[in-house]
């Protein structure tokens, strides 16, 4: 059968175009997110088995030296059973795998779900370490792939490399491969829409898909599995270029919009100067210049302000707000929590001095009368500086002349809230501040249509923060440091990972109540404030205030204090069960100390010395820590929330392909400057829907 004899379909064709895919099967596929040939083909194999490495079970037994050797075998499951081991009371799953040459025991400890996945008669490909057990050779804790139930697999042997796929709804092994094969045979190659500089060294789309689904015998499986082939690069470039084009177009659209121009005058400059409590750092001055240029340009500002913890972002944001508020406009500062809103309000109040009356706080749980008054002041324009949580987005809020929105700790806000302002017909300038530095690739991906300012300098006089990992068995050493700092008149943060005892945790977790008891015993004469996310807002505000004012000497808290809390007199922080926290999160917590003029201490109590904790001891550079965090956890986890609005790439990976993203971004800018072709525009529309790009900023 020649390929020419088959009707060809575009990649956008429905899977029902394939042989053997009727409405029922198509529906099952749709349930797994596969509607078109494209969906099917872009779900790439995650691993390749070299059939040359497959071994016959009968041959394994002859290897006396087989202990711990990894083997790959293919056979049929004959028997699956579960039991409990006598000695350690572990759940044991055993299955007998047979091929024409013999049988091999596969065993799993404490993985009872395996027994639900396997049935007698299943064709299974198993890889794992061999060991000699009581009943002879066995394979312990193997990874396995279900190849299908019964039936033939002769086609598996046509090629050297057998692609393995992640499970897709109901579609498995042989069926999956038949579908993919058929799709590859029938798909028509799409028009080329990658610009020459990206398409030059890579195969075309269909050729790339063929190479990855049916690797030729001379392929290098290591490169395939590392996604490091030109074929991968083709597919990743398509996604990243589509993404970069969308971002570039959105930015171009914004640049074409008329924005509210703020007028600077010498008087304004004088007023701003009068608010400054200290000399700006060089980086703050440079960043503010960039913001002023945006605000006065007549275009709409969308700027990301990045900087390490403690680099003084708040002051820059305040200056931007003041520029607007002192020239008759309104500036709103959006923050993720009430604690932070109150704290920012206090800071702004301090900076504004006798002008403090122009500030208005707006929080969700305000009393009705208080809220009415706040709304009136915002509606009339009496309030020029507005600070609030997401309550600011509510329909009942009308602004008189909103010109600037500053978003603190951006990633906690959904896109929906930003849309809400658009719905009110408002097109303010945006200044987005990120709590922790964001690695360049993620910043490009998440905020690619934003201009960027980076505060790469800390205010002068910063004292070093000594970071240490302390074994819980030697916790006394940590408490001694706390005691010393308290005696010197400073304050201490203690961070606890949990509000309640957690039974299911492997390592018994000390909850915040247990920690409170410990602290009260350890420091009987010190006033301790305890805060956590379940407190009523009033109680929370009151206790935070006690710590800020110095009435409380120790603040015991969950991560509610992670963001933005600014108490320069606090010189020591102890984090309990530090291994429970993310790297960026720990760095953010560490940023709560080292803000005053005294040296500070950051002590992590943890029995496990992980890469993460070591990285924290090794460096204080937030940008390096962020990159490390991204590498360790991947982009999805980096922010710890799906609200981050990351594009849903299939072939591309923001960590692995970060250099490619930079190239795609440059290519997209050139392409937009040249003007896009019809093919590019048509394709872009499809890709944007698929990558859900519309949802991004
Ligand atoms: P972050 O970038 O983490 O939001 P903040 O804006 O909270 O940092 O600033 C950290 C601390 O540094 C605050 O106590 C602030 O008052 C102080 N600060 C900011 N800018 C300067 C400056 N130019 N000189 C001295 N101290 C500064
Ligand atoms: Mg801050």
XYZ file of C-alpha atoms and ligand atoms in Angstrom:
725
model
C 0.000 0.000 0.000
C 1.538 3.314 -1.018
C 0.911 6.521 0.827
C -0.258 8.192 -2.388
C -3.222 5.864 -2.614
C -4.713 7.221 0.613
C -6.822 10.348 0.869
C -4.904 13.068 2.705
C -6.257 15.109 5.583
C -5.012 18.314 7.134
C -3.756 17.980 10.685
C -6.854 19.828 11.800
C -9.076 16.956 10.538
C -11.124 15.093 13.132
C -9.862 11.713 14.302
C -12.974 10.130 12.784
C -11.097 10.425 9.483
C -8.932 7.545 10.675
C -9.666 3.893 10.062
C -11.657 2.253 12.787
C -12.556 5.443 14.645
C -16.329 5.642 14.917
C -18.385 8.099 16.944
C -18.124 6.133 20.183
C -14.365 5.762 20.006
C -14.033 9.389 18.931
C -15.944 10.439 22.005
C -13.655 8.426 24.243
C -10.684 10.076 22.560
C -12.240 13.507 22.962
C -12.536 12.747 26.661
C -8.762 12.430 26.687
C -8.357 15.712 24.821
C -7.783 14.161 21.394
C -10.095 15.527 18.744
C -7.933 16.067 15.707
C -5.036 14.341 14.001
C -2.899 17.097 15.401
C -3.912 16.367 18.970
C -3.099 12.721 18.451
C 0.256 13.272 16.781
C 1.529 15.937 19.128
C 1.099 13.636 22.097
C 4.653 12.403 21.719
C 6.190 9.201 23.064
C 7.856 9.771 26.408
C 10.242 6.896 26.056
C 11.640 4.486 23.524
C 12.542 0.864 24.070
C 15.335 -0.539 22.001
C 14.005 -3.903 20.922
C 17.637 -5.014 20.740
C 17.684 -4.657 24.512
C 14.591 -6.812 25.029
C 15.454 -10.095 26.628
C 13.814 -13.470 26.608
C 12.816 -14.532 30.097
C 14.468 -17.892 29.512
C 17.800 -16.166 28.965
C 17.699 -14.170 32.183
C 18.050 -17.179 34.454
C 21.457 -18.038 33.094
C 22.974 -14.866 34.404
C 24.411 -15.592 37.752
C 25.640 -12.023 37.980
C 22.189 -10.652 37.233
C 21.713 -9.026 40.639
C 20.485 -5.409 40.261
C 20.905 -5.516 36.485
C 18.090 -3.682 34.694
C 16.286 -5.845 32.185
C 13.432 -5.293 29.762
C 11.057 -8.129 29.034
C 7.798 -8.532 27.164
C 5.279 -11.172 28.064
C 1.777 -12.047 29.162
C 0.541 -11.724 32.716
C -0.575 -15.040 34.086
C -1.477 -14.401 37.633
C -1.769 -11.373 39.921
C -2.052 -11.621 43.677
C -1.695 -9.459 46.746
C -0.568 -10.309 50.240
C 0.957 -8.764 53.317
C 4.539 -9.491 54.247
C 4.996 -11.138 57.591
C 7.937 -9.139 58.852
C 7.290 -5.500 58.041
C 3.570 -5.733 57.281
C 4.039 -4.359 53.773
C 1.563 -4.761 51.001
C 3.041 -7.077 48.389
C 1.802 -7.388 44.807
C 3.106 -10.265 42.744
C 2.503 -11.050 39.090
C 3.822 -13.852 36.968
C 4.962 -12.766 33.524
C 5.521 -15.428 30.897
C 6.856 -15.409 27.382
C 7.504 -18.463 25.197
C 10.748 -19.142 27.030
C 9.884 -18.980 30.716
C 8.243 -17.110 33.584
C 9.434 -14.231 35.769
C 8.013 -12.987 39.052
C 7.343 -9.244 39.109
C 6.949 -7.829 42.606
C 5.939 -4.466 44.024
C 6.013 -3.353 47.638
C 3.348 -0.968 48.936
C 1.944 -0.199 45.513
C -1.474 -1.822 45.824
C -2.754 0.119 42.812
C -0.607 -2.075 40.566
C -2.923 -4.988 41.248
C -5.840 -2.953 39.928
C -3.998 -2.125 36.701
C -2.939 -5.664 35.787
C -5.099 -8.607 34.765
C -4.278 -12.108 33.640
C -3.932 -12.077 29.851
C -2.474 -8.544 29.651
C 0.509 -8.070 27.371
C 3.041 -6.187 29.436
C 6.436 -4.684 28.787
C 8.321 -4.536 32.081
C 11.614 -2.902 32.985
C 13.272 -3.089 36.319
C 16.143 -4.442 38.368
C 16.623 -8.179 38.605
C 17.314 -9.804 41.918
C 17.469 -13.347 43.144
C 14.655 -13.957 45.576
C 13.461 -16.944 47.510
C 11.722 -18.327 44.461
C 14.509 -17.638 42.021
C 14.978 -14.656 39.758
C 12.523 -11.802 40.214
C 12.088 -8.227 39.065
C 11.533 -5.715 41.853
C 9.330 -2.671 41.479
C 9.428 -2.685 37.696
C 8.016 0.105 35.581
C 5.664 -1.377 33.067
C 3.611 -0.567 30.027
C 0.378 -2.243 29.126
C 0.703 -3.256 25.508
C -2.910 -4.322 25.134
C -5.016 -7.307 25.973
C -4.119 -10.445 24.026
C -3.780 -10.067 20.298
C -0.875 -9.636 17.961
C 2.090 -7.380 18.264
C 4.049 -8.372 15.199
C 4.118 -4.769 14.009
C 5.981 -3.782 17.128
C 8.984 -5.503 15.676
C 9.146 -3.773 12.365
C 11.387 -1.117 13.843
C 14.185 -1.144 16.308
C 12.700 1.468 18.616
C 9.361 0.900 20.196
C 7.740 4.215 21.218
C 5.932 4.258 24.530
C 3.178 6.751 25.237
C 1.567 8.130 28.302
C -1.834 6.678 28.847
C -4.539 8.436 26.907
C -7.967 7.706 28.257
C -8.983 4.272 27.089
C -6.451 3.994 24.297
C -3.550 1.669 24.885
C -0.491 0.127 23.341
C -1.266 -1.540 20.081
C -4.412 0.492 19.348
C -2.610 3.729 20.018
C 0.176 2.760 17.681
C -2.192 1.773 14.943
C -3.963 5.137 15.214
C -0.707 7.046 15.145
C 0.539 5.057 12.185
C -2.640 5.689 10.256
C -2.593 9.387 11.113
C 1.009 9.719 9.965
C 0.195 7.955 6.709
C -2.792 10.155 5.997
C -1.864 13.578 7.283
C -1.049 16.221 4.724
C 1.908 18.408 5.600
C 0.853 21.888 6.693
C 2.094 24.968 4.963
C 5.368 26.269 6.311
C 4.744 29.200 8.556
C 7.890 29.214 10.607
C 10.179 32.011 9.459
C 13.286 30.892 7.627
C 15.597 31.529 10.552
C 13.706 29.009 12.676
C 12.917 26.482 9.925
C 16.418 26.316 8.533
C 17.942 23.474 10.516
C 14.893 21.383 11.303
C 12.789 18.869 9.366
C 9.303 19.890 8.249
C 6.368 19.236 10.554
C 5.305 15.854 9.217
C 8.840 14.592 8.871
C 9.479 15.620 12.469
C 6.369 13.799 13.675
C 7.430 10.670 11.758
C 10.907 10.788 13.233
C 9.517 10.932 16.734
C 6.720 8.390 16.420
C 8.655 5.944 14.233
C 12.325 6.612 14.914
C 14.649 5.177 12.305
C 16.917 2.377 13.471
C 19.971 4.610 13.598
C 18.364 7.095 16.034
C 19.991 7.875 19.334
C 17.436 6.986 22.003
C 19.160 9.184 24.575
C 18.656 12.233 22.352
C 15.077 11.192 21.671
C 14.280 10.884 25.339
C 16.016 14.157 26.152
C 13.867 15.846 23.484
C 17.111 17.056 21.968
C 16.615 16.157 18.304
C 16.005 18.591 15.433
C 12.561 16.985 15.162
C 11.737 18.067 18.692
C 13.108 21.464 17.939
C 10.745 21.795 14.987
C 7.688 21.033 17.086
C 8.817 23.112 20.033
C 9.594 26.024 17.696
C 6.096 25.860 16.297
C 4.550 26.187 19.734
C 6.960 28.785 21.010
C 6.817 30.851 17.858
C 3.013 30.805 17.888
C 3.099 31.870 21.489
C 5.686 34.575 20.869
C 3.725 35.889 17.900
C 0.584 36.183 19.999
C 2.441 38.059 22.691
C 4.150 40.340 20.201
C 0.875 41.135 18.453
C -0.826 41.877 21.740
C 1.970 44.217 22.647
C 1.812 45.885 19.243
C -1.936 46.344 19.712
C -1.399 47.981 23.061
C 1.279 50.283 21.707
C -1.215 51.457 19.117
C -3.770 52.373 21.812
C -3.871 55.857 23.224
C -3.124 55.891 26.918
C -3.786 58.543 29.514
C -0.734 60.787 29.487
C 0.468 62.020 32.852
C 2.064 65.442 32.753
C 5.250 66.008 34.691
C 6.161 69.459 35.917
C 8.961 70.776 38.110
C 6.401 71.189 40.914
C 5.423 67.541 40.665
C 9.042 66.535 40.886
C 9.415 68.625 44.003
C 6.366 67.091 45.618
C 7.612 63.578 44.923
C 11.028 64.482 46.252
C 9.450 65.653 49.484
C 7.854 62.245 50.025
C 11.134 60.355 49.802
C 12.436 59.174 53.157
C 15.841 58.240 51.747
C 17.968 58.507 48.648
C 16.838 56.179 45.911
C 19.266 53.495 44.870
C 20.655 53.772 41.352
C 18.405 50.906 40.274
C 15.328 52.547 41.803
C 16.117 55.798 40.031
C 16.629 54.064 36.683
C 13.424 52.066 37.092
C 11.419 55.110 38.027
C 12.771 56.921 34.961
C 11.465 54.044 32.827
C 8.058 54.319 34.461
C 7.916 58.085 34.009
C 8.766 57.637 30.327
C 5.858 55.194 29.999
C 3.344 57.303 31.914
C 4.097 60.414 29.912
C 4.329 58.684 26.525
C 0.633 58.779 25.649
C 0.649 54.989 25.342
C -0.609 52.436 27.831
C 2.057 51.228 30.234
C 2.309 47.498 30.928
C 5.466 47.066 32.891
C 6.811 44.284 35.053
C 8.897 45.391 37.994
C 11.229 42.663 39.130
C 13.644 42.729 41.955
C 14.982 40.549 44.685
C 13.348 40.493 48.075
C 14.132 43.744 49.856
C 15.305 45.626 46.766
C 12.762 48.362 47.442
C 10.012 47.737 44.918
C 7.377 49.282 47.147
C 8.999 52.679 47.106
C 9.167 52.661 43.314
C 5.531 51.647 43.132
C 4.623 54.421 45.523
C 6.408 56.986 43.362
C 4.505 55.795 40.302
C 1.254 56.089 42.248
C 2.186 59.536 43.472
C 2.860 60.733 39.948
C -0.714 59.914 39.029
C -2.366 60.864 42.294
C -0.598 64.232 42.493
C -1.749 65.196 39.015
C -5.462 64.627 39.561
C -5.652 60.941 38.754
C -6.231 57.835 40.862
C -3.804 55.017 41.445
C -4.838 51.671 42.879
C -2.543 49.161 44.529
C -3.808 45.590 44.466
C -2.423 43.116 46.935
C -3.170 39.459 47.586
C -3.906 39.573 51.321
C -5.433 41.908 53.856
C -2.337 41.777 56.006
C -0.366 43.125 53.115
C -2.997 45.701 52.220
C -2.906 47.121 55.738
C 0.825 47.104 55.788
C 1.140 48.884 52.464
C -1.449 51.381 53.635
C 0.648 52.089 56.723
C 3.756 52.538 54.586
C 2.022 54.856 52.134
C 0.489 56.811 54.997
C 3.918 57.323 56.472
C 5.324 58.499 53.162
C 2.408 60.827 52.467
C 2.679 62.543 55.855
C 0.121 65.369 56.017
C -1.361 64.277 52.675
C -2.297 60.914 54.189
C -5.972 61.790 53.956
C -5.847 61.073 50.235
C -5.348 57.381 50.930
C -8.245 54.901 50.969
C -8.142 51.254 51.965
C -10.737 48.892 50.499
C -11.063 45.380 51.885
C -13.585 42.590 51.376
C -14.905 42.213 54.918
C -15.332 45.903 55.786
C -18.413 46.926 57.772
C -21.206 48.162 55.526
C -21.032 51.810 56.571
C -17.267 51.864 56.372
C -17.395 50.328 52.919
C -20.007 52.808 51.714
C -17.793 55.664 52.800
C -14.794 54.113 51.092
C -16.703 53.626 47.850
C -17.942 57.210 47.975
C -14.427 58.563 48.413
C -13.189 56.433 45.532
C -16.134 57.395 43.343
C -15.728 61.109 44.001
C -12.004 61.143 43.374
C -11.285 62.337 46.896
C -9.121 59.259 47.285
C -6.097 59.424 44.993
C -4.235 56.498 46.551
C -6.349 53.361 46.789
C -5.099 50.160 48.323
C -7.071 46.956 48.436
C -7.457 43.268 47.880
C -9.522 41.746 45.081
C -12.476 43.690 46.545
C -11.240 46.434 44.222
C -12.534 44.452 41.274
C -16.085 44.225 42.483
C -18.819 45.717 40.412
C -19.857 48.139 43.112
C -16.538 49.963 42.838
C -16.546 52.965 40.544
C -13.481 55.072 40.132
C -13.565 58.721 39.203
C -10.306 58.760 37.280
C -8.362 55.528 37.541
C -5.082 55.957 35.701
C -2.756 53.408 37.221
C -3.074 49.961 38.718
C -0.112 48.541 40.571
C -0.360 44.811 41.162
C 1.771 43.483 43.971
C 2.718 39.816 43.920
C 1.130 39.461 40.499
C 0.944 35.719 40.202
C -1.731 35.440 42.821
C -4.150 37.327 40.680
C -6.167 35.623 38.034
C -6.608 37.049 34.629
C -10.317 37.241 35.328
C -9.867 40.043 37.833
C -7.928 42.055 35.335
C -10.685 41.487 32.835
C -13.131 42.892 35.362
C -11.508 46.303 35.124
C -11.634 46.157 31.367
C -15.339 45.450 31.663
C -15.768 48.756 33.444
C -14.353 50.421 30.362
C -11.148 51.301 32.153
C -7.817 51.189 30.385
C -5.343 52.202 33.068
C -1.580 51.872 33.087
C -0.353 48.676 34.717
C 2.661 48.150 36.882
C 3.093 44.541 37.891
C 5.440 43.661 40.725
C 6.563 40.117 41.266
C 7.259 38.971 44.810
C 10.168 36.765 43.885
C 12.399 37.133 40.881
C 11.140 35.199 37.903
C 13.614 33.384 35.681
C 13.933 34.946 32.270
C 12.224 32.162 30.341
C 9.214 32.216 32.634
C 9.091 35.983 32.587
C 9.087 35.872 28.803
C 6.389 33.252 28.831
C 4.184 34.813 31.467
C 4.821 38.495 30.934
C 6.226 38.525 27.432
C 4.071 41.436 26.414
C 5.214 43.538 29.335
C 8.167 45.870 29.385
C 10.559 44.928 32.132
C 12.364 46.843 34.809
C 14.777 45.115 37.105
C 15.916 46.352 40.506
C 19.305 44.688 40.605
C 20.690 46.562 43.573
C 19.838 46.430 47.259
C 19.497 49.593 49.340
C 22.754 50.512 51.056
C 23.683 49.386 54.535
C 22.082 45.962 54.256
C 23.472 43.577 56.789
C 24.263 40.013 55.805
C 21.827 37.234 56.601
C 23.480 34.128 57.968
C 21.613 31.114 56.630
C 21.973 27.793 58.373
C 20.417 24.376 58.270
C 19.849 23.081 61.779
C 19.113 19.465 62.599
C 15.954 19.282 64.737
C 17.929 17.212 67.235
C 20.076 20.295 67.786
C 17.204 22.779 67.816
C 18.626 24.231 71.037
C 21.228 25.955 68.890
C 18.509 27.741 66.963
C 16.701 28.766 70.129
C 19.977 30.089 71.529
C 20.298 32.415 68.511
C 16.711 33.568 68.982
C 17.335 34.207 72.643
C 20.457 36.223 71.905
C 18.651 38.392 69.362
C 15.698 38.962 71.682
C 18.031 39.960 74.473
C 19.644 42.462 72.116
C 16.237 44.096 71.710
C 15.409 42.566 68.338
C 12.386 40.528 67.298
C 11.975 37.033 65.903
C 9.837 35.247 63.343
C 9.048 31.580 63.776
C 7.385 29.915 60.791
C 5.358 26.770 61.111
C 4.172 24.698 58.154
C 0.786 23.586 59.456
C -2.150 24.887 61.419
C -3.307 21.434 62.473
C -1.545 18.229 63.341
C -1.314 16.157 60.172
C -1.682 12.457 60.647
C -1.060 11.384 57.109
C 2.379 12.979 56.878
C 5.261 10.514 56.853
C 7.429 12.560 59.187
C 5.276 13.597 62.129
C 4.685 17.286 61.687
C 4.862 19.763 64.516
C 1.824 21.960 64.076
C 1.566 25.591 65.067
C -0.066 24.854 68.425
C 2.714 22.502 69.414
C 5.218 25.132 68.343
C 3.416 27.752 70.382
C 3.635 25.558 73.471
C 7.326 25.010 72.829
C 7.992 28.721 72.418
C 6.078 29.647 75.552
C 8.159 27.156 77.507
C 11.379 28.271 75.876
C 10.744 32.013 76.139
C 8.369 32.431 79.099
C 9.007 36.173 79.439
C 8.483 37.159 75.811
C 5.222 38.374 74.304
C 4.309 36.055 71.457
C 1.796 36.794 68.683
C 0.427 33.859 66.724
C -1.078 34.330 63.268
C -2.389 31.980 60.627
C -4.760 31.987 57.692
C -7.775 30.892 59.696
C -7.899 33.922 61.965
C -10.654 36.475 61.542
C -9.288 39.532 59.715
C -9.643 41.759 62.763
C -7.737 39.395 65.022
C -5.108 38.980 62.345
C -4.655 42.728 61.921
C -4.467 43.230 65.661
C -1.782 40.594 66.185
C 0.277 41.739 63.222
C 0.072 45.251 64.551
C 1.328 44.038 67.910
C 4.408 42.679 66.220
C 4.952 45.678 63.955
C 4.730 48.041 66.934
C 7.127 45.900 68.913
C 4.625 44.987 71.647
C 4.994 41.350 70.612
C 8.609 40.178 70.418
C 8.024 36.876 68.651
C 5.711 36.336 65.717
C 4.752 32.710 65.233
C 3.106 32.344 61.866
C 2.226 30.150 58.961
C 3.265 31.381 55.537
C 0.725 34.199 55.712
C 3.800 36.302 56.418
C 5.567 35.079 53.315
C 4.853 38.151 51.287
C 5.871 41.661 51.977
C 5.821 41.885 55.755
C 8.309 44.573 56.667
C 9.588 44.745 60.249
C 13.205 45.894 60.138
C 13.760 45.178 63.838
C 13.189 41.453 63.249
C 16.633 39.888 62.904
C 16.037 36.179 63.164
C 13.692 33.720 61.530
C 13.373 30.055 62.328
C 11.484 27.900 59.818
C 10.234 24.614 61.215
C 10.156 21.617 58.824
C 11.907 23.689 56.185
C 11.801 20.752 53.767
C 8.073 21.343 53.426
C 8.562 24.671 51.680
C 9.449 25.569 48.115
C 12.771 27.128 47.325
C 11.429 30.498 46.220
C 9.080 30.461 49.154
C 11.958 30.001 51.587
C 13.896 32.775 49.888
C 10.852 34.985 50.180
C 10.552 34.125 53.869
C 14.235 34.848 54.364
C 13.618 38.282 52.893
C 11.572 39.146 55.990
C 14.817 39.523 57.954
C 17.935 41.480 57.065
C 15.880 44.625 56.528
C 17.329 46.728 59.306
C 20.813 47.790 60.288
C 21.742 44.679 62.282
C 23.058 41.348 60.955
C 20.350 38.704 60.696
C 19.876 34.971 60.914
C 17.774 32.597 58.885
C 17.619 29.151 60.437
C 15.975 26.197 58.766
C 15.041 23.325 61.048
C 15.084 20.180 58.982
C 16.269 16.626 59.235
C 16.660 16.265 55.495
C 19.426 18.091 53.724
C 17.887 18.408 50.299
C 19.226 20.129 47.180
C 16.741 22.865 47.807
C 17.890 23.643 51.318
C 21.523 23.470 50.265
C 20.876 25.931 47.443
C 19.469 28.366 49.954
C 22.500 28.159 52.180
C 24.747 28.575 49.149
C 23.323 31.787 47.699
C 21.271 34.845 48.526
C 20.763 35.800 44.904
C 17.043 35.556 44.290
C 17.430 35.296 40.537
C 19.706 32.276 40.841
C 17.427 30.698 43.392
C 14.441 31.215 41.126
C 16.221 29.536 38.222
C 17.152 26.606 40.441
C 13.602 26.353 41.733
C 12.295 26.317 38.191
C 14.698 23.537 37.252
C 13.830 21.480 40.304
C 10.075 21.834 40.150
C 9.197 22.760 36.597
C 7.189 25.765 35.461
C 3.798 24.460 36.555
C 4.860 24.117 40.168
C 7.060 27.163 40.245
C 4.252 29.445 41.300
C 2.413 26.729 43.105
C -0.794 27.732 41.413
C -2.512 27.128 38.125
C -3.670 30.724 38.128
C -0.272 31.543 36.791
C -1.809 31.202 33.344
C 1.125 29.429 31.784
C 0.541 28.379 28.187
C -0.192 24.694 27.726
C 2.701 23.496 25.601
C 2.905 19.916 24.385
C 6.259 19.739 22.670
C 7.974 22.738 24.202
C 9.228 22.992 27.744
C 9.952 26.359 29.284
C 12.959 25.123 31.181
C 14.533 22.920 28.546
C 13.760 25.209 25.625
C 14.429 28.565 27.188
C 17.041 29.591 24.640
C 14.729 28.567 21.849
C 12.021 30.763 23.340
C 14.353 33.726 23.238
C 15.076 33.015 19.567
C 11.384 32.600 18.798
C 10.640 35.869 20.502
C 13.189 37.703 18.354
C 11.863 35.979 15.226
C 8.307 36.935 16.148
C 9.239 40.571 16.523
C 10.814 40.556 13.098
C 7.860 38.722 11.586
C 5.403 41.247 13.000
C 7.551 44.102 11.746
C 7.594 42.512 8.263
C 3.858 41.774 8.354
C 2.344 38.308 8.736
C 1.289 36.085 5.834
C -2.270 34.724 5.548
C -0.940 31.248 6.319
C 0.712 32.535 9.480
C -2.385 34.374 10.628
C -4.660 31.394 10.002
C -2.336 29.073 11.789
C -1.855 31.508 14.630
C -5.590 31.633 15.283
C -5.692 27.853 15.605
C -2.645 27.646 17.797
C -3.839 30.366 20.106
C -7.037 28.536 20.784
C -5.157 25.312 21.376
C -2.492 26.742 23.649
C -5.225 28.715 25.409
C -3.179 31.797 24.782
C -6.178 34.053 24.926
C -6.199 33.527 28.669
C -2.810 35.063 29.151
C -2.492 38.672 30.260
P 10.630 44.596 48.285
O 11.348 44.828 47.004
O 10.929 43.249 48.866
O 9.169 44.877 48.191
P 10.572 46.802 50.066
O 10.008 47.775 49.131
O 9.677 46.213 51.095
O 11.282 45.617 49.285
O 11.848 47.470 50.744
C 12.626 46.793 51.686
C 13.120 47.731 52.757
O 14.090 48.602 52.224
C 12.041 48.577 53.362
O 12.252 48.631 54.740
C 12.263 49.934 52.707
O 11.828 50.965 53.528
C 13.753 49.957 52.509
N 14.201 50.767 51.373
C 13.638 50.834 50.144
N 14.334 51.673 49.343
C 15.365 52.131 50.073
C 16.454 53.057 49.796
N 16.599 53.615 48.597
N 17.326 53.281 50.788
C 17.184 52.696 51.989
N 16.201 51.863 52.315
C 15.298 51.556 51.378
Mg 7.340 44.001 48.660
